[in-house]
Amino acid sequence: RGTVVNGAFFPVTCHALKAVICLEMAEAGAAYFNRAGRCTWQVWKYRVASAAGWRVYAISKEDWESLSDTEQKVNYVRGLLQG
């Protein structure tokens, strides 16, 4: 379930751990500008969430796509949150 944190929407969150999970897909145009680095909007979103006391987990496209099925993806995210 998604959450709005100080005006920034995060589609994947864990309220119990106060964590936001962000998939950084360059092709979507949301995370990177010219694929060289995070765009200003993405940096702002991460800072807003962090300043509000949320933990921010950014997952790269390569890491996400290397996981072949839903169970592996769930375990990967679970490991991030527990780590």
Short mmCIF file of N, CA, C and O in Angstrom, two decimals:
data_model
loop_
_atom_site.label_atom_id
_atom_site.label_comp_id
_atom_site.label_asym_id
_atom_site.label_seq_id
_atom_site.Cartn_x
_atom_site.Cartn_y
_atom_site.Cartn_z
N ARG A 1 0.84 -1.18 0.00
CA ARG A 1 0.00 0.00 0.00
C ARG A 1 0.88 1.24 0.00
O ARG A 1 1.81 1.35 0.80
N GLY A 2 0.58 2.17 -0.87
CA GLY A 2 1.38 3.38 -0.98
C GLY A 2 1.08 4.39 0.11
O GLY A 2 0.05 4.34 0.76
N THR A 3 2.02 5.31 0.27
CA THR A 3 1.91 6.33 1.31
C THR A 3 2.44 7.66 0.78
O THR A 3 3.41 7.69 0.03
N VAL A 4 1.82 8.74 1.20
CA VAL A 4 2.33 10.08 0.91
C VAL A 4 3.09 10.55 2.14
O VAL A 4 2.55 10.59 3.25
N VAL A 5 4.36 10.89 1.94
CA VAL A 5 5.22 11.38 3.02
C VAL A 5 5.58 12.82 2.69
O VAL A 5 6.30 13.08 1.73
N ASN A 6 5.04 13.75 3.44
CA ASN A 6 5.31 15.18 3.24
C ASN A 6 5.19 15.61 1.77
O ASN A 6 6.02 16.33 1.25
N GLY A 7 4.16 15.14 1.10
CA GLY A 7 3.88 15.54 -0.26
C GLY A 7 4.48 14.66 -1.34
O GLY A 7 4.22 14.86 -2.52
N ALA A 8 5.29 13.68 -0.97
CA ALA A 8 5.90 12.77 -1.95
C ALA A 8 5.24 11.41 -1.83
O ALA A 8 5.14 10.86 -0.72
N PHE A 9 4.79 10.86 -2.97
CA PHE A 9 4.13 9.56 -2.96
C PHE A 9 5.14 8.44 -3.13
O PHE A 9 5.99 8.48 -4.02
N PHE A 10 5.03 7.43 -2.29
CA PHE A 10 5.85 6.23 -2.37
C PHE A 10 4.91 5.04 -2.50
O PHE A 10 4.14 4.76 -1.59
N PRO A 11 4.97 4.33 -3.64
CA PRO A 11 4.01 3.25 -3.88
C PRO A 11 4.24 2.00 -3.03
O PRO A 11 3.32 1.24 -2.79
N VAL A 12 5.46 1.80 -2.54
CA VAL A 12 5.75 0.61 -1.73
C VAL A 12 6.31 1.07 -0.39
O VAL A 12 7.39 1.67 -0.33
N THR A 13 5.58 0.79 0.68
CA THR A 13 6.01 1.20 2.01
C THR A 13 5.75 0.09 3.02
O THR A 13 4.97 -0.81 2.79
N CYS A 14 6.44 0.19 4.15
CA CYS A 14 6.21 -0.70 5.28
C CYS A 14 6.01 0.20 6.50
O CYS A 14 6.96 0.77 7.03
N HIS A 15 4.76 0.35 6.91
CA HIS A 15 4.45 1.25 8.02
C HIS A 15 5.04 0.76 9.33
O HIS A 15 5.48 1.57 10.15
N ALA A 16 5.03 -0.55 9.55
CA ALA A 16 5.54 -1.10 10.81
C ALA A 16 7.00 -0.73 11.04
O ALA A 16 7.41 -0.46 12.18
N LEU A 17 7.79 -0.69 9.96
CA LEU A 17 9.21 -0.35 10.07
C LEU A 17 9.50 1.08 9.62
O LEU A 17 10.65 1.50 9.62
N LYS A 18 8.46 1.78 9.22
CA LYS A 18 8.58 3.15 8.71
C LYS A 18 9.66 3.21 7.62
O LYS A 18 10.67 3.90 7.74
N ALA A 19 9.42 2.40 6.56
CA ALA A 19 10.38 2.29 5.46
C ALA A 19 9.68 2.48 4.12
O ALA A 19 8.54 2.07 3.95
N VAL A 20 10.39 3.11 3.19
CA VAL A 20 9.92 3.23 1.82
C VAL A 20 10.89 2.48 0.92
O VAL A 20 12.10 2.48 1.14
N ILE A 21 10.33 1.80 -0.09
CA ILE A 21 11.14 1.01 -1.01
C ILE A 21 10.95 1.59 -2.40
O ILE A 21 9.82 1.74 -2.87
N CYS A 22 12.05 1.92 -3.06
CA CYS A 22 12.00 2.58 -4.37
C CYS A 22 12.78 1.76 -5.38
O CYS A 22 13.95 1.46 -5.18
N LEU A 23 12.11 1.40 -6.47
CA LEU A 23 12.78 0.74 -7.58
C LEU A 23 13.28 1.82 -8.53
O LEU A 23 12.51 2.65 -8.98
N GLU A 24 14.55 1.80 -8.81
CA GLU A 24 15.15 2.82 -9.67
C GLU A 24 15.28 2.30 -11.09
O GLU A 24 16.26 1.66 -11.45
N MET A 25 14.27 2.58 -11.89
CA MET A 25 14.24 2.14 -13.29
C MET A 25 14.47 3.35 -14.19
O MET A 25 13.60 4.22 -14.31
N ALA A 26 15.62 3.41 -14.82
CA ALA A 26 15.96 4.56 -15.66
C ALA A 26 14.98 4.74 -16.81
O ALA A 26 14.65 5.86 -17.17
N GLU A 27 14.50 3.63 -17.36
CA GLU A 27 13.60 3.71 -18.51
C GLU A 27 12.28 4.40 -18.16
O GLU A 27 11.62 4.96 -19.01
N ALA A 28 11.90 4.34 -16.89
CA ALA A 28 10.65 4.98 -16.47
C ALA A 28 10.81 6.50 -16.38
O ALA A 28 9.83 7.23 -16.36
N GLY A 29 12.04 6.97 -16.32
CA GLY A 29 12.29 8.41 -16.27
C GLY A 29 12.06 9.02 -14.90
O GLY A 29 12.17 10.22 -14.73
N ALA A 30 11.76 8.21 -13.91
CA ALA A 30 11.45 8.75 -12.59
C ALA A 30 12.67 8.86 -11.70
O ALA A 30 12.71 9.69 -10.81
N ALA A 31 13.66 8.01 -11.93
CA ALA A 31 14.79 7.99 -11.01
C ALA A 31 16.02 8.72 -11.53
O ALA A 31 16.79 9.24 -10.75
N TYR A 32 16.20 8.73 -12.83
CA TYR A 32 17.44 9.27 -13.37
C TYR A 32 17.19 10.31 -14.46
O TYR A 32 16.20 10.26 -15.16
N PHE A 33 18.13 11.22 -14.57
CA PHE A 33 18.12 12.20 -15.65
C PHE A 33 19.31 11.87 -16.54
O PHE A 33 20.44 11.85 -16.07
N ASN A 34 19.06 11.58 -17.78
CA ASN A 34 20.11 11.20 -18.73
C ASN A 34 20.92 9.99 -18.25
O ASN A 34 22.08 9.84 -18.57
N ARG A 35 20.31 9.19 -17.39
CA ARG A 35 20.91 7.96 -16.87
C ARG A 35 22.25 8.18 -16.18
O ARG A 35 23.01 7.25 -15.95
N ALA A 36 22.60 9.42 -15.88
CA ALA A 36 23.89 9.72 -15.27
C ALA A 36 23.82 9.75 -13.75
O ALA A 36 24.82 9.53 -13.09
N GLY A 37 22.68 10.02 -13.20
CA GLY A 37 22.54 10.11 -11.76
C GLY A 37 21.10 10.38 -11.40
O GLY A 37 20.27 10.60 -12.28
N ARG A 38 20.79 10.33 -10.14
CA ARG A 38 19.41 10.57 -9.72
C ARG A 38 18.98 11.99 -10.08
O ARG A 38 19.73 12.94 -9.92
N CYS A 39 17.73 12.09 -10.54
CA CYS A 39 17.20 13.41 -10.87
C CYS A 39 16.87 14.16 -9.58
O CYS A 39 16.76 13.57 -8.50
N THR A 40 16.70 15.44 -9.70
CA THR A 40 16.44 16.29 -8.54
C THR A 40 15.17 15.86 -7.82
O THR A 40 15.12 15.85 -6.58
N TRP A 41 14.15 15.48 -8.56
CA TRP A 41 12.89 15.03 -7.95
C TRP A 41 13.12 13.81 -7.07
O TRP A 41 12.62 13.73 -5.95
N GLN A 42 13.89 12.85 -7.57
CA GLN A 42 14.13 11.62 -6.80
C GLN A 42 14.95 11.93 -5.55
O GLN A 42 14.66 11.41 -4.47
N VAL A 43 15.97 12.76 -5.69
CA VAL A 43 16.78 13.15 -4.53
C VAL A 43 15.90 13.84 -3.49
O VAL A 43 15.99 13.55 -2.30
N TRP A 44 15.02 14.73 -3.94
CA TRP A 44 14.12 15.43 -3.02
C TRP A 44 13.21 14.45 -2.29
O TRP A 44 13.02 14.54 -1.08
N LYS A 45 12.63 13.50 -3.04
CA LYS A 45 11.75 12.51 -2.43
C LYS A 45 12.47 11.73 -1.33
O LYS A 45 11.94 11.53 -0.24
N TYR A 46 13.68 11.30 -1.62
CA TYR A 46 14.44 10.52 -0.63
C TYR A 46 14.75 11.38 0.60
O TYR A 46 14.66 10.91 1.73
N ARG A 47 15.11 12.64 0.39
CA ARG A 47 15.42 13.53 1.52
C ARG A 47 14.17 13.81 2.37
O ARG A 47 14.25 13.86 3.59
N VAL A 48 13.04 14.01 1.71
CA VAL A 48 11.79 14.27 2.42
C VAL A 48 11.43 13.09 3.31
O VAL A 48 11.10 13.24 4.48
N ALA A 49 11.51 11.89 2.75
CA ALA A 49 11.18 10.70 3.53
C ALA A 49 12.15 10.52 4.69
O ALA A 49 11.74 10.24 5.82
N SER A 50 13.42 10.69 4.43
CA SER A 50 14.43 10.54 5.47
C SER A 50 14.25 11.57 6.59
O SER A 50 14.32 11.23 7.77
N ALA A 51 13.97 12.82 6.21
CA ALA A 51 13.77 13.88 7.20
C ALA A 51 12.53 13.63 8.06
O ALA A 51 12.47 14.06 9.21
N ALA A 52 11.55 12.90 7.50
CA ALA A 52 10.33 12.58 8.24
C ALA A 52 10.50 11.32 9.09
O ALA A 52 9.55 10.86 9.71
N GLY A 53 11.72 10.78 9.11
CA GLY A 53 11.99 9.62 9.95
C GLY A 53 11.78 8.27 9.29
O GLY A 53 11.79 7.24 9.95
N TRP A 54 11.60 8.27 7.96
CA TRP A 54 11.42 7.02 7.23
C TRP A 54 12.79 6.53 6.73
O TRP A 54 13.65 7.33 6.38
N ARG A 55 12.96 5.23 6.70
CA ARG A 55 14.16 4.63 6.11
C ARG A 55 13.90 4.47 4.62
O ARG A 55 12.82 4.03 4.22
N VAL A 56 14.88 4.82 3.79
CA VAL A 56 14.72 4.76 2.34
C VAL A 56 15.62 3.65 1.79
O VAL A 56 16.82 3.62 2.06
N TYR A 57 14.99 2.75 1.03
CA TYR A 57 15.72 1.67 0.37
C TYR A 57 15.53 1.81 -1.13
O TYR A 57 14.42 1.72 -1.63
N ALA A 58 16.63 2.07 -1.83
CA ALA A 58 16.59 2.18 -3.29
C ALA A 58 17.14 0.89 -3.88
O ALA A 58 18.23 0.46 -3.53
N ILE A 59 16.38 0.29 -4.77
CA ILE A 59 16.78 -0.97 -5.40
C ILE A 59 17.03 -0.70 -6.88
O ILE A 59 16.16 -0.18 -7.58
N SER A 60 18.21 -1.07 -7.33
CA SER A 60 18.54 -0.83 -8.74
C SER A 60 17.78 -1.80 -9.65
O SER A 60 17.38 -2.89 -9.22
N LYS A 61 17.61 -1.38 -10.88
CA LYS A 61 16.94 -2.21 -11.87
C LYS A 61 17.66 -3.55 -12.03
O LYS A 61 17.02 -4.61 -12.09
N GLU A 62 18.97 -3.52 -12.07
CA GLU A 62 19.76 -4.74 -12.26
C GLU A 62 19.54 -5.72 -11.12
O GLU A 62 19.36 -6.92 -11.35
N ASP A 63 19.56 -5.22 -9.89
CA ASP A 63 19.33 -6.10 -8.73
C ASP A 63 17.93 -6.70 -8.79
O ASP A 63 17.74 -7.89 -8.55
N TRP A 64 16.93 -5.86 -9.11
CA TRP A 64 15.54 -6.32 -9.13
C TRP A 64 15.30 -7.35 -10.23
O TRP A 64 14.67 -8.37 -10.01
N GLU A 65 15.84 -7.06 -11.41
CA GLU A 65 15.60 -7.96 -12.53
C GLU A 65 16.39 -9.27 -12.44
O GLU A 65 16.08 -10.23 -13.12
N SER A 66 17.40 -9.30 -11.60
CA SER A 66 18.15 -10.54 -11.42
C SER A 66 17.36 -11.56 -10.59
O SER A 66 17.69 -12.74 -10.58
N LEU A 67 16.31 -11.10 -9.93
CA LEU A 67 15.45 -11.99 -9.14
C LEU A 67 14.38 -12.55 -10.05
O LEU A 67 13.62 -11.82 -10.67
N SER A 68 14.30 -13.88 -10.13
CA SER A 68 13.47 -14.50 -11.17
C SER A 68 11.99 -14.63 -10.83
O SER A 68 11.18 -14.68 -11.74
N ASP A 69 11.64 -14.68 -9.55
CA ASP A 69 10.22 -14.87 -9.25
C ASP A 69 9.81 -14.05 -8.02
O ASP A 69 10.63 -13.42 -7.37
N THR A 70 8.54 -14.07 -7.74
CA THR A 70 7.99 -13.27 -6.65
C THR A 70 8.59 -13.67 -5.31
O THR A 70 8.88 -12.80 -4.48
N GLU A 71 8.78 -14.93 -5.09
CA GLU A 71 9.34 -15.39 -3.81
C GLU A 71 10.74 -14.82 -3.59
O GLU A 71 11.06 -14.36 -2.49
N GLN A 72 11.56 -14.81 -4.63
CA GLN A 72 12.90 -14.24 -4.50
C GLN A 72 12.83 -12.73 -4.22
O GLN A 72 13.61 -12.21 -3.43
N LYS A 73 11.90 -12.05 -4.88
CA LYS A 73 11.76 -10.61 -4.67
C LYS A 73 11.31 -10.30 -3.25
O LYS A 73 11.82 -9.39 -2.60
N VAL A 74 10.35 -11.08 -2.75
CA VAL A 74 9.87 -10.90 -1.37
C VAL A 74 11.02 -11.13 -0.40
O VAL A 74 11.22 -10.36 0.55
N ASN A 75 11.79 -12.19 -0.60
CA ASN A 75 12.91 -12.49 0.28
C ASN A 75 13.98 -11.40 0.22
O ASN A 75 14.60 -11.07 1.23
N TYR A 76 14.21 -10.84 -0.96
CA TYR A 76 15.18 -9.77 -1.12
C TYR A 76 14.75 -8.53 -0.31
O TYR A 76 15.55 -7.97 0.44
N VAL A 77 13.50 -8.14 -0.47
CA VAL A 77 12.99 -6.97 0.26
C VAL A 77 12.98 -7.25 1.76
O VAL A 77 13.37 -6.40 2.56
N ARG A 78 12.58 -8.42 2.14
CA ARG A 78 12.58 -8.81 3.56
C ARG A 78 13.99 -8.70 4.14
O ARG A 78 14.20 -8.17 5.24
N GLY A 79 14.98 -9.17 3.38
CA GLY A 79 16.37 -9.07 3.82
C GLY A 79 16.82 -7.63 3.98
O GLY A 79 17.54 -7.30 4.93
N LEU A 80 16.41 -6.75 3.06
CA LEU A 80 16.73 -5.32 3.20
C LEU A 80 16.16 -4.75 4.49
O LEU A 80 16.83 -4.04 5.22
N LEU A 81 14.90 -5.05 4.72
CA LEU A 81 14.21 -4.49 5.89
C LEU A 81 14.75 -5.02 7.20
O LEU A 81 14.75 -4.33 8.21
N GLN A 82 15.21 -6.26 7.21
CA GLN A 82 15.74 -6.86 8.43
C GLN A 82 17.22 -6.55 8.66
O GLN A 82 17.70 -6.67 9.77
N GLY A 83 17.90 -6.16 7.57
CA GLY A 83 19.34 -6.00 7.62
C GLY A 83 19.83 -4.80 8.29
O GLY A 83 20.79 -4.59 8.84
#
